[in-house]
Structures are given as structure tokens and as C-alpha cells.
mmCIF file of C-alpha atoms in Angstrom:
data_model
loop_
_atom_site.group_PDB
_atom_site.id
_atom_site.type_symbol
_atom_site.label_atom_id
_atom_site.label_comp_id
_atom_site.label_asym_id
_atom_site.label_seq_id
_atom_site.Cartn_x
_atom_site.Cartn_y
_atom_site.Cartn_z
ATOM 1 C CA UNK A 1 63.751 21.383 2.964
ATOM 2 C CA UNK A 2 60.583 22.370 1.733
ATOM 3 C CA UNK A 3 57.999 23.922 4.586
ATOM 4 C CA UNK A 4 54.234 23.900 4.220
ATOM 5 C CA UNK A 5 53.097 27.435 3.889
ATOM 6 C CA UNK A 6 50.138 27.181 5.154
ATOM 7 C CA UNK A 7 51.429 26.196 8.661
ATOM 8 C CA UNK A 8 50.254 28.760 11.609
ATOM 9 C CA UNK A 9 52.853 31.315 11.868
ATOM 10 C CA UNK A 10 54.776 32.644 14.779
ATOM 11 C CA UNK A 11 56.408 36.040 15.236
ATOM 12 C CA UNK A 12 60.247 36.043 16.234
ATOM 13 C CA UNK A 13 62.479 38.684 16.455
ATOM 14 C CA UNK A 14 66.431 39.381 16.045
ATOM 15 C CA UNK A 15 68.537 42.484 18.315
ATOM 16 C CA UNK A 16 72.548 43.091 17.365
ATOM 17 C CA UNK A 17 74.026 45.289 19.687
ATOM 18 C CA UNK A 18 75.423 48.698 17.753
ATOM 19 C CA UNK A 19 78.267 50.773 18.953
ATOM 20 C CA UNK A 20 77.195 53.620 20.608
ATOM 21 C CA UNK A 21 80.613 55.531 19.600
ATOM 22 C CA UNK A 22 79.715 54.934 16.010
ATOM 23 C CA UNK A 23 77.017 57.833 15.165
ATOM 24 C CA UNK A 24 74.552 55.526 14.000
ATOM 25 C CA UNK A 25 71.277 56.912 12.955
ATOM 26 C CA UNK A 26 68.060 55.882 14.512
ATOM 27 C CA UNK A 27 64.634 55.036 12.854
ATOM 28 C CA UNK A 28 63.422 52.102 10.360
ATOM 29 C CA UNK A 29 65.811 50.766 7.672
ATOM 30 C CA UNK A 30 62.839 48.873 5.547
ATOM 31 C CA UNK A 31 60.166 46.910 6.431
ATOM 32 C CA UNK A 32 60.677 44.765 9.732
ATOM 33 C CA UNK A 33 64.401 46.415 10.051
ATOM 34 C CA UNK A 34 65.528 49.277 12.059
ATOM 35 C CA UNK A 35 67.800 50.650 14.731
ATOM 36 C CA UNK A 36 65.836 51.178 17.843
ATOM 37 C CA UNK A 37 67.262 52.456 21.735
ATOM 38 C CA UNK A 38 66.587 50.488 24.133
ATOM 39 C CA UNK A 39 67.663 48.348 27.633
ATOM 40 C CA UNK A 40 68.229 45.180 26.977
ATOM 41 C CA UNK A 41 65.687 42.827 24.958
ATOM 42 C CA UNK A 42 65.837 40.002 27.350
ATOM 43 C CA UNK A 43 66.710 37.967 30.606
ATOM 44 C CA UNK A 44 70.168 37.270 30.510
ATOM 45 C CA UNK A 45 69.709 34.901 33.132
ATOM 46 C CA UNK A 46 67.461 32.787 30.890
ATOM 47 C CA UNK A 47 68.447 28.800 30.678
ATOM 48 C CA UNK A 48 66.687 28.710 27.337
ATOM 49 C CA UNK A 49 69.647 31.218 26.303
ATOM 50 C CA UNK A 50 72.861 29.654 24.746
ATOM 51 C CA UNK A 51 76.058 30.026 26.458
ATOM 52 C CA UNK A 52 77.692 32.887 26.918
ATOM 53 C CA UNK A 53 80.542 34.337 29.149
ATOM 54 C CA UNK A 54 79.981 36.689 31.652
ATOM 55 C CA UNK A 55 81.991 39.603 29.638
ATOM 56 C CA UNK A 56 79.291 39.436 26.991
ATOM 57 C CA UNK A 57 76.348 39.278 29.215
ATOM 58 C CA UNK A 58 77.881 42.242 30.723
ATOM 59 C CA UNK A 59 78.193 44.206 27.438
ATOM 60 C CA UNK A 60 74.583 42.811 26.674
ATOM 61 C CA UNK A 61 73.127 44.691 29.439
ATOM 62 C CA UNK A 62 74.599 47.806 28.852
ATOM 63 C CA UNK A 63 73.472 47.975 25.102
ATOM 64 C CA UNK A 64 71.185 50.564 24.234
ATOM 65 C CA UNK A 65 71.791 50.883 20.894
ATOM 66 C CA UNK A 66 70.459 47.439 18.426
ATOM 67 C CA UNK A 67 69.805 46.796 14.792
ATOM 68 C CA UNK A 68 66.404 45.044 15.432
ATOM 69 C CA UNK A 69 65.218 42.628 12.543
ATOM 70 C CA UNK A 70 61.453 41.046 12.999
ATOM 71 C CA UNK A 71 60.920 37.876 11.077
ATOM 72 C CA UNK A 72 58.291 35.108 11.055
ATOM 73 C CA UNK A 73 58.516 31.075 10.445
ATOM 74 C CA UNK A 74 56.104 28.260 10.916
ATOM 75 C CA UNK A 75 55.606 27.032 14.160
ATOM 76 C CA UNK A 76 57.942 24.330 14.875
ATOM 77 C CA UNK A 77 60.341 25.672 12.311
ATOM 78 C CA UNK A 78 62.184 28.315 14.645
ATOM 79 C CA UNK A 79 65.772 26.749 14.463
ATOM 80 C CA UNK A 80 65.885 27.093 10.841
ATOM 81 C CA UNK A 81 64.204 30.607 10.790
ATOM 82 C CA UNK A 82 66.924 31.782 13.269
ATOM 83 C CA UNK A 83 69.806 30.097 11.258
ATOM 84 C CA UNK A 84 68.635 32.060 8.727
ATOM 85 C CA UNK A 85 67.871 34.935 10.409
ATOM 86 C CA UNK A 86 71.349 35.096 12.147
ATOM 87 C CA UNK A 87 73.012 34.760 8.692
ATOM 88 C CA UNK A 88 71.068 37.290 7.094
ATOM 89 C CA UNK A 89 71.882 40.407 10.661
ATOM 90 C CA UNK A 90 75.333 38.352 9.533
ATOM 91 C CA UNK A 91 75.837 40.163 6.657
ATOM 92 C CA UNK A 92 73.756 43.511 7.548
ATOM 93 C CA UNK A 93 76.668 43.591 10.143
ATOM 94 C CA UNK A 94 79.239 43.591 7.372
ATOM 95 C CA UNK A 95 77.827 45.619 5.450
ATOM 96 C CA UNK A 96 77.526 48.221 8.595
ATOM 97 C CA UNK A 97 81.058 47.443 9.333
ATOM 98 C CA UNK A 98 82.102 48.523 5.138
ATOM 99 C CA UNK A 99 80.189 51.998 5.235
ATOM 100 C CA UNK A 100 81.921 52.548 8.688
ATOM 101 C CA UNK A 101 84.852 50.344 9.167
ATOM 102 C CA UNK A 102 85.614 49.794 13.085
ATOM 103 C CA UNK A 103 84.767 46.124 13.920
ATOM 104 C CA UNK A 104 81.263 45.885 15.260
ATOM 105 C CA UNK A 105 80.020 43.879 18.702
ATOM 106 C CA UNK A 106 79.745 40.196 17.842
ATOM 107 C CA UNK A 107 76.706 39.247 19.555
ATOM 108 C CA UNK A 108 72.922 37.982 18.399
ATOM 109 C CA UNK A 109 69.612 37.619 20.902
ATOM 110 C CA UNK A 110 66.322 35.876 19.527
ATOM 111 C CA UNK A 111 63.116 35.729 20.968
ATOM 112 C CA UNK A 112 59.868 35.462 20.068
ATOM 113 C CA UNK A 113 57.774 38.438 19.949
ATOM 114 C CA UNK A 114 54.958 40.291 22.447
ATOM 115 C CA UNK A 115 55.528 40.696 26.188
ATOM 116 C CA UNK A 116 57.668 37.854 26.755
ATOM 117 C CA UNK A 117 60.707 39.263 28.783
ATOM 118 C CA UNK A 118 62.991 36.405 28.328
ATOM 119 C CA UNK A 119 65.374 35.783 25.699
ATOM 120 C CA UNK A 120 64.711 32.829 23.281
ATOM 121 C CA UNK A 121 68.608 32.277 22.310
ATOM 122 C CA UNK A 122 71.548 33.946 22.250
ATOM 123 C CA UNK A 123 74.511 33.247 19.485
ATOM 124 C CA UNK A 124 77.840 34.888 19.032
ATOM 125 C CA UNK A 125 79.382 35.629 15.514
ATOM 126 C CA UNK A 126 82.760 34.740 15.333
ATOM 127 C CA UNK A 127 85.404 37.229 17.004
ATOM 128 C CA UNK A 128 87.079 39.547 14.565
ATOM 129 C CA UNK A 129 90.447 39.003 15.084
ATOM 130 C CA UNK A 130 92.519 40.793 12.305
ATOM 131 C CA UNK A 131 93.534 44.302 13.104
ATOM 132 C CA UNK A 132 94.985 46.220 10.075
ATOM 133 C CA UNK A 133 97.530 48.623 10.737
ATOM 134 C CA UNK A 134 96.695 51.403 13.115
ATOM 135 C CA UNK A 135 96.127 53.852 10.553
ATOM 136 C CA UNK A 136 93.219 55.317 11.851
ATOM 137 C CA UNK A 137 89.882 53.446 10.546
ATOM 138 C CA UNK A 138 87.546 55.599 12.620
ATOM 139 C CA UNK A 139 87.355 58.696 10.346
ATOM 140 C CA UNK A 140 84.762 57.400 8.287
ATOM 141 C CA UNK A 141 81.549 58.861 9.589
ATOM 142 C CA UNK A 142 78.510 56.951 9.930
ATOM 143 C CA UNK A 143 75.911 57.299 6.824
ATOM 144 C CA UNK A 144 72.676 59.296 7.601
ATOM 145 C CA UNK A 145 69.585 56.970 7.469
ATOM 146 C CA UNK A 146 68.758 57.408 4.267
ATOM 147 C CA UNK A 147 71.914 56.509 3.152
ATOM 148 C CA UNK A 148 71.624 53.310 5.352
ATOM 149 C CA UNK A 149 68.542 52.502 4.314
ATOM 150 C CA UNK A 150 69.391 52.492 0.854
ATOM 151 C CA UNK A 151 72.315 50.380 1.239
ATOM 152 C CA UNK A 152 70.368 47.660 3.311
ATOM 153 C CA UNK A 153 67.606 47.931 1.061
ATOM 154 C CA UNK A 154 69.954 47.018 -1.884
ATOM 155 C CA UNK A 155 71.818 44.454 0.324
ATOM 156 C CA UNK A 156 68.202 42.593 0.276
ATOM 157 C CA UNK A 157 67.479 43.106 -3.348
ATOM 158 C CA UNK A 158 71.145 41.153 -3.744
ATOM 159 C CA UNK A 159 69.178 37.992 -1.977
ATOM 160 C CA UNK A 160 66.398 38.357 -4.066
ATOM 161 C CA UNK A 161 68.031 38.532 -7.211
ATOM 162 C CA UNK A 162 71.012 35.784 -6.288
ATOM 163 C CA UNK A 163 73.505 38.525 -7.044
ATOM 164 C CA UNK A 164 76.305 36.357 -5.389
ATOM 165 C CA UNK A 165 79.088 38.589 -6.809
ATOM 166 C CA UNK A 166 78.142 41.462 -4.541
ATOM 167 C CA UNK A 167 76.887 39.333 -1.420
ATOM 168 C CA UNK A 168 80.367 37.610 -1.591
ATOM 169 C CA UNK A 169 81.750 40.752 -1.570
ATOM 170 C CA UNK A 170 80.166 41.988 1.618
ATOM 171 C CA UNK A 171 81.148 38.356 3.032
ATOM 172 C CA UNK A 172 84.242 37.928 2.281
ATOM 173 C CA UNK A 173 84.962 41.219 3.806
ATOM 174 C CA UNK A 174 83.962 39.721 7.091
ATOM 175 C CA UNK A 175 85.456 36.546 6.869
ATOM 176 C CA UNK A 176 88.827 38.582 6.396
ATOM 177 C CA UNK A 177 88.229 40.065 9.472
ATOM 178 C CA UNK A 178 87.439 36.860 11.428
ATOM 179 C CA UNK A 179 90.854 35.026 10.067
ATOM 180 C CA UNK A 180 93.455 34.614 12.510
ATOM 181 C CA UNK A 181 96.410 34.595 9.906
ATOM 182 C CA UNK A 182 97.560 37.856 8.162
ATOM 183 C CA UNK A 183 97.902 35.829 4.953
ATOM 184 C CA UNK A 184 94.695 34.238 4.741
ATOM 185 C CA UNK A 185 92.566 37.500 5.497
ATOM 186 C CA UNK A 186 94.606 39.062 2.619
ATOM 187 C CA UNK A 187 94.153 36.597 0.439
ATOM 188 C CA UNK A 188 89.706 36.579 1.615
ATOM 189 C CA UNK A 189 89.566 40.304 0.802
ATOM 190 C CA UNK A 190 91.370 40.036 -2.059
ATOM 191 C CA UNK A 191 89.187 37.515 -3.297
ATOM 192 C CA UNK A 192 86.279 39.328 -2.549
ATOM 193 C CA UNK A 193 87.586 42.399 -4.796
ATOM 194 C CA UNK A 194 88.244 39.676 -7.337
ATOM 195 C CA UNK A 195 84.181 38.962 -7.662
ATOM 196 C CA UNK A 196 83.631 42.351 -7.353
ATOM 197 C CA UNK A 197 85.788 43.450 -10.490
ATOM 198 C CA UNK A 198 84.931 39.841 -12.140
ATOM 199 C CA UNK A 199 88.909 40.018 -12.617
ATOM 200 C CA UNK A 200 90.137 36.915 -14.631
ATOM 201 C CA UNK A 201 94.332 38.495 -14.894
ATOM 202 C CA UNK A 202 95.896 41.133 -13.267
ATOM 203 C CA UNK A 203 95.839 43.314 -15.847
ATOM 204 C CA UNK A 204 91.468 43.323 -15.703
ATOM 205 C CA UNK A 205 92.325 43.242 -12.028
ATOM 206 C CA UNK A 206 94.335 46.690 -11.789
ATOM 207 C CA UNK A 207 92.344 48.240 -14.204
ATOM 208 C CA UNK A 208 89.027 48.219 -12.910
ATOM 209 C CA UNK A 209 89.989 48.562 -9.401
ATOM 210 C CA UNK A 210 91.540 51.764 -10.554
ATOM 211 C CA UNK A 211 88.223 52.238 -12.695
ATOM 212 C CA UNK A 212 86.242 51.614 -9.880
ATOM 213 C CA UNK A 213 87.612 54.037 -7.077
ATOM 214 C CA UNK A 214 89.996 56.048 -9.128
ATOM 215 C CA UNK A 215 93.578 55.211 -9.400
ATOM 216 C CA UNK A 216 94.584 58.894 -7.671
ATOM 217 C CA UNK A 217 92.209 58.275 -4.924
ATOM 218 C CA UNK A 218 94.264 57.815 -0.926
ATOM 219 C CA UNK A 219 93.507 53.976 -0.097
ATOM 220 C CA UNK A 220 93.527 54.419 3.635
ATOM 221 C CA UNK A 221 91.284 57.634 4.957
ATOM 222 C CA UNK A 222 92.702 60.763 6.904
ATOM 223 C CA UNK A 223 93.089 59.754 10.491
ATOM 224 C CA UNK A 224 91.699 62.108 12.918
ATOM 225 C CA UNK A 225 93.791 61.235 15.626
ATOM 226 C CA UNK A 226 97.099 61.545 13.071
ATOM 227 C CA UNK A 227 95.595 64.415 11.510
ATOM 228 C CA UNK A 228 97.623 63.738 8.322
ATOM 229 C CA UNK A 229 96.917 62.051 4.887
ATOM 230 C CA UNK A 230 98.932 58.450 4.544
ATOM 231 C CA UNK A 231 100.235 59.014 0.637
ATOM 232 C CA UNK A 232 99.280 55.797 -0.569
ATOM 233 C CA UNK A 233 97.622 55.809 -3.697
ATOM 234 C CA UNK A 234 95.048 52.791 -5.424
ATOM 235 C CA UNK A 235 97.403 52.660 -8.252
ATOM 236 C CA UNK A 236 100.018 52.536 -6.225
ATOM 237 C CA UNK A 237 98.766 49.230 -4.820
ATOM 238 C CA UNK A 238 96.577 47.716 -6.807
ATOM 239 C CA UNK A 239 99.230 45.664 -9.308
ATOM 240 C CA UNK A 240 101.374 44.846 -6.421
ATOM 241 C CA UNK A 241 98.042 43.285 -4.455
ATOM 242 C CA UNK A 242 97.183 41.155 -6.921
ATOM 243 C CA UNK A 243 100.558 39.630 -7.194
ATOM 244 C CA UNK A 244 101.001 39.490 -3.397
ATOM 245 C CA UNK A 245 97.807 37.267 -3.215
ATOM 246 C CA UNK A 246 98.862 35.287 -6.297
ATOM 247 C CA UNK A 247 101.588 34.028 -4.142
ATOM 248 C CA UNK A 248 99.629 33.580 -1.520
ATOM 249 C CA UNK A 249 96.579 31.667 -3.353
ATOM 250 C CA UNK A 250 99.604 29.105 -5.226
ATOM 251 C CA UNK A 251 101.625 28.228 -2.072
ATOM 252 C CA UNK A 252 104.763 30.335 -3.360
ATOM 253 C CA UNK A 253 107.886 31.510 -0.816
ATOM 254 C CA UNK A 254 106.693 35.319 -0.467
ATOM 255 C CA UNK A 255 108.793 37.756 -2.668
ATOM 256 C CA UNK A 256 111.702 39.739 -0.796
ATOM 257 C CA UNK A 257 109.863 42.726 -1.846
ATOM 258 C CA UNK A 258 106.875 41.958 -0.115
ATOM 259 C CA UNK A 259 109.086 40.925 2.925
ATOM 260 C CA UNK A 260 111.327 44.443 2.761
ATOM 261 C CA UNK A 261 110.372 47.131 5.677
ATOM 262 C CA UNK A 262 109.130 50.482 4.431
ATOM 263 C CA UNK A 263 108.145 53.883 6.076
ATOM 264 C CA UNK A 264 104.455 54.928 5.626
ATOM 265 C CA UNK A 265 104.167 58.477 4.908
ATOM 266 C CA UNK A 266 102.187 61.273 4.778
ATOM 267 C CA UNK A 267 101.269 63.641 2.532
ATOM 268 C CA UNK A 268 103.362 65.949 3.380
ATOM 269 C CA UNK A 269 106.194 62.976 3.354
ATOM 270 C CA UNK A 270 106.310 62.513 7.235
ATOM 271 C CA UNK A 271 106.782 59.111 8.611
ATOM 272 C CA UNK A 272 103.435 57.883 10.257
ATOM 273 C CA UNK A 273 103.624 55.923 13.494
ATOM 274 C CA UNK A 274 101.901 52.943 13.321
ATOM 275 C CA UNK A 275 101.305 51.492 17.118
ATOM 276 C CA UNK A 276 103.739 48.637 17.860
ATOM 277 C CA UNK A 277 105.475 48.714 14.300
ATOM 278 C CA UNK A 278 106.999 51.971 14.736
ATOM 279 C CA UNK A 279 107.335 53.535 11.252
ATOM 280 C CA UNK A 280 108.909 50.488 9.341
ATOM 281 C CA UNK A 281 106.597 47.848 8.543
ATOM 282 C CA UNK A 282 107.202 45.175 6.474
ATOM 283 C CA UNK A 283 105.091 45.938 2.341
ATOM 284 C CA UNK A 284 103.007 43.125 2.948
ATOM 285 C CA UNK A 285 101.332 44.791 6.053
ATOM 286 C CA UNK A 286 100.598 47.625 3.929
ATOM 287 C CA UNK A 287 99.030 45.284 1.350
ATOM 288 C CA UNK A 288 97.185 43.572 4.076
ATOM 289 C CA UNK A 289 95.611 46.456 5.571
ATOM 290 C CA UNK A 290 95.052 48.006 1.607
ATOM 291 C CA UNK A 291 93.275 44.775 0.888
ATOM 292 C CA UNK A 292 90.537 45.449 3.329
ATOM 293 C CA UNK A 293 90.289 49.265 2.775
ATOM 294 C CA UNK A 294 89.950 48.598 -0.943
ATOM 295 C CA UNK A 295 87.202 46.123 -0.697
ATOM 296 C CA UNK A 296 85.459 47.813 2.136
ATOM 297 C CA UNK A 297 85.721 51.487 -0.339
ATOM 298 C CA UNK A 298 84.214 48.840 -3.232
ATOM 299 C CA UNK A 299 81.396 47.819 -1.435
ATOM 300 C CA UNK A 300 80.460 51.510 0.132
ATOM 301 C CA UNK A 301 80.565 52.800 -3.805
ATOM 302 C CA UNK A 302 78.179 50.359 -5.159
ATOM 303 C CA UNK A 303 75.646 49.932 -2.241
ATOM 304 C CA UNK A 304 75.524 53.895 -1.832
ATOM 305 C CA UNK A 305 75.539 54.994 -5.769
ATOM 306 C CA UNK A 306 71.721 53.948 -7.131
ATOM 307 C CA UNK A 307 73.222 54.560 -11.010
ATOM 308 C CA UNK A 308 76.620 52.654 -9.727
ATOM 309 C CA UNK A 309 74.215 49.965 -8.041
ATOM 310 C CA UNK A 310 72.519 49.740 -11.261
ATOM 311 C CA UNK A 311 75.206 49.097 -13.006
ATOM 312 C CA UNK A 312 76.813 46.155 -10.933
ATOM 313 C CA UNK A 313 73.182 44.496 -11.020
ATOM 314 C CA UNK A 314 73.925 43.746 -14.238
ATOM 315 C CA UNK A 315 77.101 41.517 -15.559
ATOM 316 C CA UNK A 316 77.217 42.751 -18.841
ATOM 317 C CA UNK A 317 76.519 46.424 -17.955
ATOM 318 C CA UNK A 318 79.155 46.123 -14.576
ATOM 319 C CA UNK A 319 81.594 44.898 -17.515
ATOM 320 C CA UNK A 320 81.149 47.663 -19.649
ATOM 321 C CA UNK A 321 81.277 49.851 -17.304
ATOM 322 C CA UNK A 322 84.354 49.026 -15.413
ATOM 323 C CA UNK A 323 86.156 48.728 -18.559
ATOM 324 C CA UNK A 324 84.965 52.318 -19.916
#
């Protein structure tokens, strides 16, 4: 749909409510983005605002913490400009969640800008459902500012550009995360490491994933509240992934091997209690969680390298590179 520019403007703004146990750094991202403290950007009691339940008003009002995005459209326009807007914190929120993976608060308030004390709208992302095993996911520490900045400001450059490989990648990462069936959120971050690699077989596959991240580097990070090392390797994985989702993606019976229990273990070859699954799980819910630790370690190595960045802007360069 094609808008007439020269249409008076109106100024609109965008709050997601950040985790406060997360460490995330305050100040200004890039122009008309930052993370500001503050109460609550709105009337919750608003009948402009679309419905919510009471649990996430609650949560709403004790916020203090919000990625704040200010935007313009032409008046008249502002559904569209929100849609757009809402898809755009969408993906800042991935991208937030693959630098620091712990799933973020699901919630977006509009309003237009100035004095006006009531909010405008109020949308919820879908609920991210999937939980990977409870190896620890919280010992990744939040990035310092700069390092945020950079990797939003390169997020942005992604739109400008069309680079849909790496905004898939950020995407699919979240859609994982919002499917309700093991199998399917496999098979979405697998699938996002796919257009990532631009892996046509599983041999390009394995390769540059190992290429990528290094095939002796630990998939899943040292929990702090395990204090030990899970001894699973990318090469370790990354052949057996690829298969895993193969069966997946063409409807085949999943392999016995896939389907046979196994003890995670450290590095110092202790079994690792994983919550409700003890410390036999079946292989495929070690895939399943590998799947989203390997994409999410993918997407914080190119949006926080500038020369690795560089690289992946380009196909032909990525290629060479990843098959160095």
C-alpha cells in the first residue's frame, strides 16, 4: 500500500517490558531506540487498550525496566505503523533473547507521544512455550551497551539491505521458542541454522557449523547454579542434528537412536540433573535443546563480530568464508 509522504505526521511510540534480573544496560541503542527506567508508560485502565488479563496488567505496572522505540506514520495510518512497529520490537526481542538467552516478557504498549498519560494499545507476542532442558541458560551475561548497540544497529542494517538470511535467523529462533511441539521447534531452529550456513547437504551443514563456532567449542554454557561444564561438544552434535531434523522435515518414524535415553555429563564425567528428567533423557532432547543453543551462539557471533558481520553481509564472501 503505497502512503503519500507528504501527509502531516504524527509521533507514536513503542515500550517492551525488560527483565530486571537480566543486567541489561541502560542508555540509547541508535537513533529513536533505547532502554530507559521508568513506571509504567500508560493507563492500564484505558478502554482504547486491547485486552489483556489481569496477570499482565499486573506485571505491566511493576515494569521499570523497557526497550523504548519512537516511530512516526501519517496521520490516519497508525494501525499499519504499529503492525510494523510491533514486528520490528518483535525481532529486537529475539535478538535480546540470542545475546542473553532466558525468554523475555511478552508484552507491547503504544501510544502516541507528549503528555498523554493513557495508553494507545496494548498487544501481546505470542507466549514462549518451549523450555529446553534445564541446563542452565542464565549464565550468559548481558552485553554492555556498546555491544548492544552494535548488534541492534546491525539488526537494522539487515532491514535495510533485505538480508533475509540473517533476519530469518533471528526469527526463526523465536518462532522455535513459541512452538508448542518439541519436534516442530527443533525442526524451526534448525532451519534457521540452515539459512544461516546456506547449507544445501549435511556434509556443508556440519562443516560450517563447526566452521562457524568451532567444532571443540561446549554447545550448552557453564551453568552457574550446576557449577559444572555439560561435555557436549558442536561436533559432537552437529551431524546427528541435521539428520534428526531430516526426519523430522520428511515425515519419517524417528530413529531408535534418537529415541534411546542417555546421561548428560560433565566435564569431569558426572551425570547432570536435569529437573524432571532426572539424568536420562531421551538424545532427541539433547538435540532439541542443542538446536536452539547453536542457533542462538550463531546469531550472537555474527551480530557482535563487525569483520564476522562483514562477512555474512555478503553471500559470496559468507561462502568463502565458512568454507575456509
Amino acid at each position: 500500500m503505497q502512503i503519500d509522504a507528504s501527509l502531516r505526521q504524527e509521533k507514536l511510540e513503542c515500550f517492551f517490558p525488560l527483565r530486571e534480573d537480566m543486567g541489561w544496560p541502560e542508555g540509547e541503542l541508535y537513533r529513536d531506540l533505547s532502554i530507559e527506567r521508568m513506571g509504567f508508560p500508560g493507563d492500564l485502565g484505558s478502554t482504547d487498550c486491547f485486552s489483556i488479563s489481569q496477570a499482565q496488567r499486573d506485571d505491566l505496572a511493576t515494569s521499570t525496566l523497557w526497550l523504548r522505540y519512537a516511530f512516526q506514520c501519517p496521520i490516519g495510518y497508525r494501525s499499519t505503523a504499529y503492525e510494523r512497529a510491533n514486528s520490528r520490537v518483535s525481532d529486537l526481542a529475539s535478538l535480546m533473547f540470542a545475546l542473553c538467552p532466558k525468554p523475555p516478557k511478552c508484552t507491547i504498549v503504544f501510544r502516541r507521544s507528549g503528555p498523554l498519560t493513557c495508553a494507545d494499545r496494548i498487544c501481546t507476542l505470542p507466549e514462549y512455550f518451549q523450555r529446553p532442558i534445564r541446563v542452565p541458560i542464565t549464565d550468559f551475561d548481558a552485553p554492555s551497551l556498546d555491544e548492544l548497540r552494535d548488534a541492534c544497529v546491525r539488526l537494522r542494517d539487515c532491514y535495510d539491505a533485505s538480508m533475509i538470511r540473517l533476519i530469518h535467523s533471528v526469527r526463526f529462533l523465536a518462532h522455535g521458542m513459541q512452538a508448542r511441539e518439541a519436534h516442530l521447534a527443533t525442526l524451526l531452529w534448525s532451519i534457521g541454522l540452515d539459512g544461516m550456513l546456506m547449507a544445501v547437504n549435511e556434509k556443508v551443514f556440519v562443516s560450517r557449523l563447526c566452521r562457524l563456532l568451532g567444532p571443540d567449542s561446549y554447545v550448552f554454557g557453564k551453568g552457574a547454579d550446576w557449577g559444572t561444564q555439560p561435555r557436549v561438544l558442536v561436533k559432537e552434535v552437529a551431524k546427528d542434528l541435521y539428520q534428526f531434523r531430516s526426519e523430522i522435515a520428511h515425515g519419517k518414524e524417528i530413529s531408535t537412536r534418537f529415541r534411546e535415553k542417555r546421561t548428560l555429563e560433565s566435564t569431569a564425567k558426572s551425570p547432570i540433573i536435569c529437573g524432571d528428567l532426572g539424568d536420562k533423557m531421551e538424545y532427541r532432547a539433547i538435540l532439541h535443546s542443542a538446536a536452539m543453543f547453536l542457533l542462538s551462539a550463531g546469531i550472537r557471533a555474527v551480530f557482535t563480530n563487525a569483520e564476522l558481520y562483514k562477512e555474512a553481509s555478503d553471500k559470496g564472501r559468507w561462502r568463502a568464508y565458512l568454507d575456509g
